[in-house]
Coordinates of C-alpha atoms in Angstrom, one line a residue:
X300 CA -20.9 -48.1 123.4
X301 CA -24.0 -48.4 122.1
X302 CA -25.0 -44.3 120.2
X303 CA -27.6 -43.7 117.8
X304 CA -26.7 -40.5 115.7
X305 CA -28.7 -38.3 112.5
X306 CA -27.8 -35.4 110.2
X307 CA -29.4 -32.8 109.3
X308 CA -32.6 -34.1 107.2
X309 CA -32.7 -37.7 109.2
X310 CA -32.3 -39.3 106.1
X311 CA -29.2 -41.4 108.4
X312 CA -30.8 -41.9 111.8
X313 CA -30.2 -45.2 112.9
X314 CA -27.6 -47.4 115.7
X315 CA -24.1 -47.1 115.7
X316 CA -21.8 -49.7 118.0
X317 CA -18.4 -47.6 118.9
X318 CA -15.2 -48.9 119.9
X319 CA -16.0 -50.8 123.1
X320 CA -11.0 -49.3 123.3
X321 CA -12.0 -46.2 122.7
X322 CA -12.1 -42.9 124.7
X323 CA -15.1 -40.8 124.4
X324 CA -13.8 -38.3 126.3
X325 CA -10.8 -37.7 123.3
X326 CA -11.9 -36.1 119.9
X327 CA -8.8 -36.3 117.5
X328 CA -9.1 -33.6 115.2
X329 CA -7.1 -34.1 111.2
X330 CA -6.3 -30.6 109.7
X331 CA -4.8 -32.5 106.5
X332 CA -5.5 -31.2 102.6
X333 CA -7.5 -33.7 102.2
X334 CA -9.6 -33.6 105.4
X335 CA -9.9 -30.2 104.6
X336 CA -11.2 -30.1 101.4
X337 CA -13.7 -34.1 101.0
X338 CA -15.3 -31.9 104.2
X339 CA -14.9 -28.2 103.8
X340 CA -14.1 -27.1 106.9
X341 CA -10.9 -26.9 108.8
X342 CA -10.4 -29.8 110.4
X343 CA -11.9 -33.9 110.6
X344 CA -13.8 -35.5 113.6
X345 CA -14.1 -39.6 113.7
X346 CA -14.6 -42.1 116.1
X347 CA -13.9 -45.4 115.7
X348 CA -17.2 -48.4 115.2
X349 CA -16.5 -51.4 116.7
X350 CA -18.4 -52.6 113.6
X351 CA -20.0 -52.0 110.0
X352 CA -23.3 -49.6 109.8
X353 CA -26.2 -51.5 110.4
X354 CA -26.6 -49.6 106.2
X355 CA -25.6 -47.0 104.0
X356 CA -29.0 -45.6 102.9
X357 CA -29.6 -43.0 101.3
X358 CA -25.6 -42.2 100.9
X359 CA -23.5 -41.6 98.8
X360 CA -20.2 -43.7 98.9
X361 CA -17.3 -41.1 98.4
X362 CA -13.9 -43.0 96.6
X363 CA -11.6 -40.7 98.1
X364 CA -8.4 -43.3 97.5
X365 CA -7.1 -46.9 96.5
X366 CA -7.8 -47.3 100.9
X367 CA -10.5 -44.5 102.1
X368 CA -14.2 -44.0 101.1
X369 CA -16.4 -41.6 102.6
X370 CA -20.2 -41.9 102.8
X371 CA -21.9 -38.7 102.6
X372 CA -25.7 -38.2 103.5
X373 CA -27.5 -37.3 99.8
X374 CA -30.3 -35.0 100.6
X375 CA -28.5 -33.1 103.8
X376 CA -24.2 -33.3 102.2
X377 CA -23.5 -34.3 105.7
X378 CA -20.4 -36.7 106.2
X379 CA -21.5 -39.7 108.1
X380 CA -18.6 -42.8 108.1
X381 CA -15.2 -43.3 106.5
X382 CA -13.9 -46.9 105.8
X383 CA -10.6 -47.8 106.3
X384 CA -10.5 -50.3 104.1
X385 CA -6.3 -51.5 104.9
X386 CA -7.6 -52.1 108.4
X387 CA -11.0 -53.2 108.3
X388 CA -12.7 -50.5 110.3
X389 CA -15.2 -48.3 109.8
X390 CA -15.3 -44.6 111.7
X391 CA -18.3 -42.4 112.6
X392 CA -18.5 -38.6 111.8
X393 CA -18.4 -37.1 115.3
X394 CA -20.8 -34.2 115.5
X395 CA -23.6 -36.8 114.5
X396 CA -23.1 -38.1 118.1
X397 CA -27.0 -37.8 119.6
X398 CA -25.3 -38.9 122.5
X399 CA -23.6 -35.9 124.4
X400 CA -19.8 -36.8 124.7
X401 CA -18.0 -34.5 126.7
X402 CA -14.4 -33.4 125.0
X403 CA -11.4 -33.7 128.1
X404 CA -8.2 -34.1 124.8
X405 CA -7.8 -33.2 122.0
X406 CA -5.4 -34.1 119.8
X407 CA -4.3 -32.7 116.8
X408 CA -3.3 -34.4 113.7
X409 CA -2.2 -33.6 109.7
X410 CA -1.2 -29.9 111.3
X411 CA 2.5 -29.6 108.5
X412 CA -0.2 -30.0 105.4
X413 CA -2.0 -26.3 107.1
X414 CA 1.1 -24.4 106.6
X415 CA -0.5 -21.8 109.7
X416 CA -1.8 -24.5 112.7
X417 CA -4.7 -23.7 111.2
X418 CA -7.5 -23.8 114.1
X419 CA -4.7 -25.5 116.4
X420 CA -3.9 -23.2 118.0
X421 CA -7.3 -21.4 119.1
X422 CA -8.0 -25.5 120.6
X423 CA -5.0 -26.4 123.2
X424 CA -3.7 -30.1 122.8
X425 CA -1.5 -32.5 121.6
X426 CA -0.1 -32.9 118.5
X427 CA 0.8 -35.7 117.5
X428 CA 4.1 -36.8 115.6
X429 CA 3.3 -39.1 113.1
X430 CA 1.6 -36.1 110.7
X431 CA 0.0 -38.0 107.8
X432 CA -3.9 -38.1 108.4
X433 CA -5.7 -39.5 111.7
X434 CA -7.2 -41.9 109.2
X435 CA -4.2 -43.3 107.6
X436 CA -1.3 -42.9 110.8
X437 CA -3.2 -47.1 111.6
X438 CA -3.0 -45.0 115.2
X439 CA -6.0 -46.1 116.3
X440 CA -5.7 -46.1 120.9
X441 CA -5.7 -43.2 122.2
X442 CA -2.4 -44.4 124.6
X443 CA -1.2 -45.5 121.6
X444 CA -0.4 -41.8 120.0
X445 CA 3.2 -40.7 119.8
X446 CA 2.4 -37.0 121.2
X447 CA 4.3 -34.1 121.4
X448 CA 3.4 -30.6 122.5
X449 CA 2.0 -28.0 120.5
X450 CA 4.2 -25.5 118.2
X451 CA 3.9 -22.5 118.8
X452 CA 1.9 -19.7 116.7
X453 CA 4.0 -18.6 113.1
X454 CA 5.1 -14.8 114.3
X455 CA 5.4 -14.8 110.0
X456 CA 3.9 -11.4 109.0
X457 CA 2.6 -11.4 105.1
X458 CA 2.0 -9.4 103.0
X459 CA -1.3 -8.5 101.5
X460 CA -3.0 -8.7 97.9
X461 CA -0.4 -8.5 95.6
X462 CA -1.2 -7.5 92.0
X463 CA -0.2 -10.9 90.7
X464 CA -1.8 -12.7 93.4
X465 CA -5.1 -11.1 93.9
X466 CA -7.2 -14.2 93.5
X467 CA -7.7 -16.6 96.2
X468 CA -8.4 -20.4 94.9
X469 CA -10.9 -22.7 96.7
X470 CA -12.3 -26.3 95.4
X471 CA -13.4 -29.5 97.0
X472 CA -11.1 -32.9 97.1
X473 CA -12.7 -34.0 93.3
X474 CA -12.6 -30.6 92.0
X475 CA -16.0 -30.9 91.2
X476 CA -16.7 -27.1 92.6
X477 CA -13.4 -25.0 91.6
X478 CA -14.0 -20.7 92.6
X479 CA -12.4 -18.0 93.5
X480 CA -12.2 -14.7 95.3
X481 CA -11.0 -11.2 94.5
X482 CA -10.5 -9.3 97.6
X483 CA -12.6 -5.8 98.2
X484 CA -13.0 -3.2 96.0
X485 CA -17.2 -1.0 95.6
X486 CA -18.9 -3.6 95.5
X487 CA -18.4 -5.3 98.8
X488 CA -19.9 -2.7 100.1
X489 CA -22.9 -2.1 98.0
X490 CA -24.4 -5.9 100.3
X491 CA -26.8 -5.6 103.2
X492 CA -27.3 -8.3 106.0
X493 CA -28.5 -8.3 109.9
X494 CA -26.2 -8.7 112.0
X495 CA -24.4 -13.0 112.3
X496 CA -24.4 -14.5 115.8
X497 CA -21.2 -14.0 116.1
X498 CA -20.8 -10.0 116.8
X499 CA -24.8 -10.1 118.6
X500 CA -25.4 -13.2 119.5
X501 CA -28.6 -13.0 119.2
X502 CA -30.4 -14.7 122.6
X503 CA -29.1 -11.1 124.1
X504 CA -29.7 -9.2 121.5
X505 CA -31.6 -8.0 118.4
X506 CA -29.9 -8.6 114.6
X507 CA -31.4 -5.4 112.9
X508 CA -28.5 -3.6 111.7
X509 CA -30.4 -0.5 110.7
X510 CA -27.2 1.8 110.3
X511 CA -26.5 -0.2 107.1
X512 CA -22.8 -1.8 109.3
X513 CA -20.7 -3.5 106.3
X514 CA -19.6 -5.6 109.3
X515 CA -17.9 -8.9 106.2
X516 CA -15.2 -6.1 105.9
X517 CA -12.0 -5.7 108.2
X518 CA -9.2 -3.7 108.5
X519 CA -10.0 -1.1 106.9
X520 CA -12.1 -3.1 103.7
X521 CA -8.5 -4.9 103.1
X522 CA -10.4 -8.3 104.6
X523 CA -13.2 -10.6 105.4
X524 CA -14.4 -11.7 108.4
X525 CA -14.5 -15.6 109.2
X526 CA -15.8 -17.3 111.5
X527 CA -16.6 -21.4 114.1
X528 CA -20.1 -22.2 113.7
X529 CA -20.8 -24.7 116.6
X530 CA -25.5 -24.4 116.2
X531 CA -27.2 -27.8 115.4
X532 CA -28.0 -27.5 111.6
X533 CA -24.1 -26.5 111.3
X534 CA -23.7 -29.2 113.4
X535 CA -25.7 -31.8 111.6
X536 CA -25.8 -30.6 108.0
X537 CA -21.4 -31.6 108.5
X538 CA -21.7 -34.5 111.0
X539 CA -19.1 -32.7 112.3
X540 CA -19.0 -29.4 115.7
X541 CA -16.9 -26.5 114.9
X542 CA -18.1 -25.4 111.3
X543 CA -16.1 -22.2 110.2
X544 CA -17.4 -19.8 107.8
X545 CA -15.4 -16.8 105.6
X546 CA -18.1 -13.9 105.3
X547 CA -17.8 -13.0 101.5
X548 CA -20.4 -10.2 99.0
X549 CA -21.4 -12.9 96.5
X550 CA -20.0 -10.4 94.1
X551 CA -16.1 -10.9 94.9
X552 CA -16.9 -14.5 93.8
X553 CA -16.6 -15.9 90.2
X554 CA -16.9 -19.3 89.6
X555 CA -13.3 -21.6 87.6
X556 CA -13.8 -19.7 84.2
X557 CA -14.0 -15.7 85.8
X558 CA -17.9 -16.0 85.9
X559 CA -20.0 -14.6 88.7
X560 CA -21.1 -17.6 90.7
X561 CA -24.3 -18.5 90.8
X562 CA -25.4 -22.1 92.6
X563 CA -25.6 -24.5 90.0
X564 CA -21.5 -25.5 89.6
X565 CA -20.8 -28.8 88.5
X566 CA -21.2 -30.4 91.5
X567 CA -22.7 -28.8 93.9
X568 CA -26.5 -28.8 95.1
X569 CA -28.5 -27.4 97.6
X570 CA -30.0 -28.2 99.7
X571 CA -33.1 -25.7 102.1
X572 CA -32.6 -25.9 106.1
X573 CA -35.7 -24.4 106.9
X574 CA -37.9 -22.2 105.0
X575 CA -35.7 -19.6 102.3
X576 CA -32.0 -20.8 103.9
X577 CA -29.8 -22.6 101.7
X578 CA -26.9 -25.4 102.6
X579 CA -25.0 -26.3 98.8
X580 CA -23.0 -29.3 99.3
X581 CA -20.8 -31.0 96.4
X582 CA -22.9 -34.7 95.4
X583 CA -19.4 -36.3 94.5
X584 CA -17.4 -35.9 97.1
X585 CA -19.5 -33.7 100.0
X586 CA -17.7 -30.5 100.6
X587 CA -20.0 -27.7 102.2
X588 CA -19.9 -25.1 100.2
X589 CA -22.2 -22.2 101.7
X590 CA -25.2 -21.9 102.8
X591 CA -27.1 -18.3 102.5
X592 CA -30.4 -17.4 102.8
X593 CA -33.1 -14.0 101.2
X594 CA -32.5 -11.8 104.1
X595 CA -29.2 -11.3 103.3
X596 CA -28.9 -13.6 99.2
X597 CA -26.0 -10.9 98.6
X598 CA -23.3 -12.1 101.5
X599 CA -22.7 -15.6 101.6
X600 CA -21.2 -17.9 104.3
X601 CA -18.4 -19.8 102.5
X602 CA -16.9 -22.7 104.3
X603 CA -13.6 -22.3 104.8
X604 CA -11.8 -25.5 104.3
X605 CA -12.2 -25.1 100.8
X606 CA -9.3 -22.0 100.7
X607 CA -5.1 -22.6 98.8
X608 CA -4.3 -19.2 100.3
X609 CA -0.1 -19.5 99.8
X610 CA -0.1 -18.8 103.5
X611 CA -2.1 -21.3 105.2
X612 CA -5.2 -22.7 105.8
X613 CA -6.5 -19.9 108.0
X614 CA -5.4 -17.8 104.3
X615 CA -4.6 -14.4 107.4
X616 CA -4.0 -12.5 104.6
X617 CA -8.2 -12.6 103.1
X618 CA -9.3 -12.5 106.0
X619 CA -10.1 -12.3 110.2
X620 CA -11.1 -14.3 112.7
X621 CA -13.6 -13.4 114.8
X622 CA -11.6 -14.8 118.1
X623 CA -14.7 -13.1 121.1
X624 CA -17.6 -16.0 120.2
X625 CA -17.9 -18.7 118.4
X626 CA -21.2 -19.1 117.0
X627 CA -24.9 -20.0 118.2
X628 CA -21.8 -21.5 121.4
X629 CA -25.4 -22.2 123.7
X630 CA -26.5 -25.1 120.8
X631 CA -23.6 -27.0 121.5
X632 CA -24.0 -30.6 122.6
X633 CA -19.7 -30.9 124.2
X634 CA -20.2 -27.7 125.7
X635 CA -16.9 -28.3 127.1
X636 CA -15.3 -28.5 123.4
X637 CA -17.2 -24.8 122.7
X638 CA -15.5 -23.9 125.9
X639 CA -11.8 -24.5 125.0
X640 CA -11.7 -22.9 121.6
X641 CA -13.6 -19.8 123.1
X642 CA -10.8 -20.1 125.1
X643 CA -8.0 -20.6 123.0
X644 CA -9.4 -18.3 120.6
X645 CA -9.5 -14.9 123.5
X646 CA -5.7 -16.1 123.9
X647 CA -4.9 -16.3 120.0
X648 CA -5.9 -13.3 119.6
X649 CA -3.5 -12.0 122.4
X650 CA -0.6 -13.6 120.4
X651 CA -2.0 -11.3 118.0
X652 CA -2.2 -8.7 119.1
X653 CA 1.0 -8.7 121.4
X654 CA 3.2 -9.9 118.1

């Protein structure tokens, strides 16, 4: 099956041949620690190629382990290919495909690493019994995957930040970028921002915020807002169909040595995706890091897969996840996947509320 791929900057545009035996209606999502930290997202998703890519020009190679190599765009940071050296296989990031896929079945891998299920409770599907990273599992054919029903939502209540646990640590896979987030404080109210599409859909209302509502602060200003995004820019800049962002005031983000956040940390690289709109990624492992713009410079979108919360991948003691909408859902080429996610988010919210 021939398809075409492109990242956000267009540098990696080329033709690829998907594995003939593969079922493109089956989307494998891997939630393992490696996939989250190397992408910066809460899960990765790839499809198997029939043969090796025609070119790696413009890509940066990251040797994740002895048996796995990854390639990402050196300009915009989009994840593109994975090589499984011991199996002789190449994979392509599913969000880069130009021909629209229609996901009918979601398979979840690596959920045990998340400790809280990550986004899997919001995406109904089947859970593989083999909970290693999908890329390491050796299961390359959909019918060969052992499955079990999704586990129930973990309702364990967790305390908010304690005096000995007042930092939310974050880092990419190679640890070239390390930082931490502090709990909301007086400085968290100083920023101003238009409404995000996550809360006020831009296609139906204005983003203006004349009341200066501090929408990024939740639960009586004890948590930060987080949510999902399906816009074309995030999909093509990450390589995956669903981006996960947490909205954090810049005044609450510090580098590992305690200095205020700057956008020149070690392996951090910037891409100006639109005029005065900036995205940062790690130029060693390719992890998505931040999104910010000159219109709201004091509220930063932080890629949620970087967080290392004690409770789990969702960092529920720090973040309140928006469940009413996937941001820019209207732009998603795989509408079935996003509709499933939106339905799952609302159902998950109902479970949390009733607990």
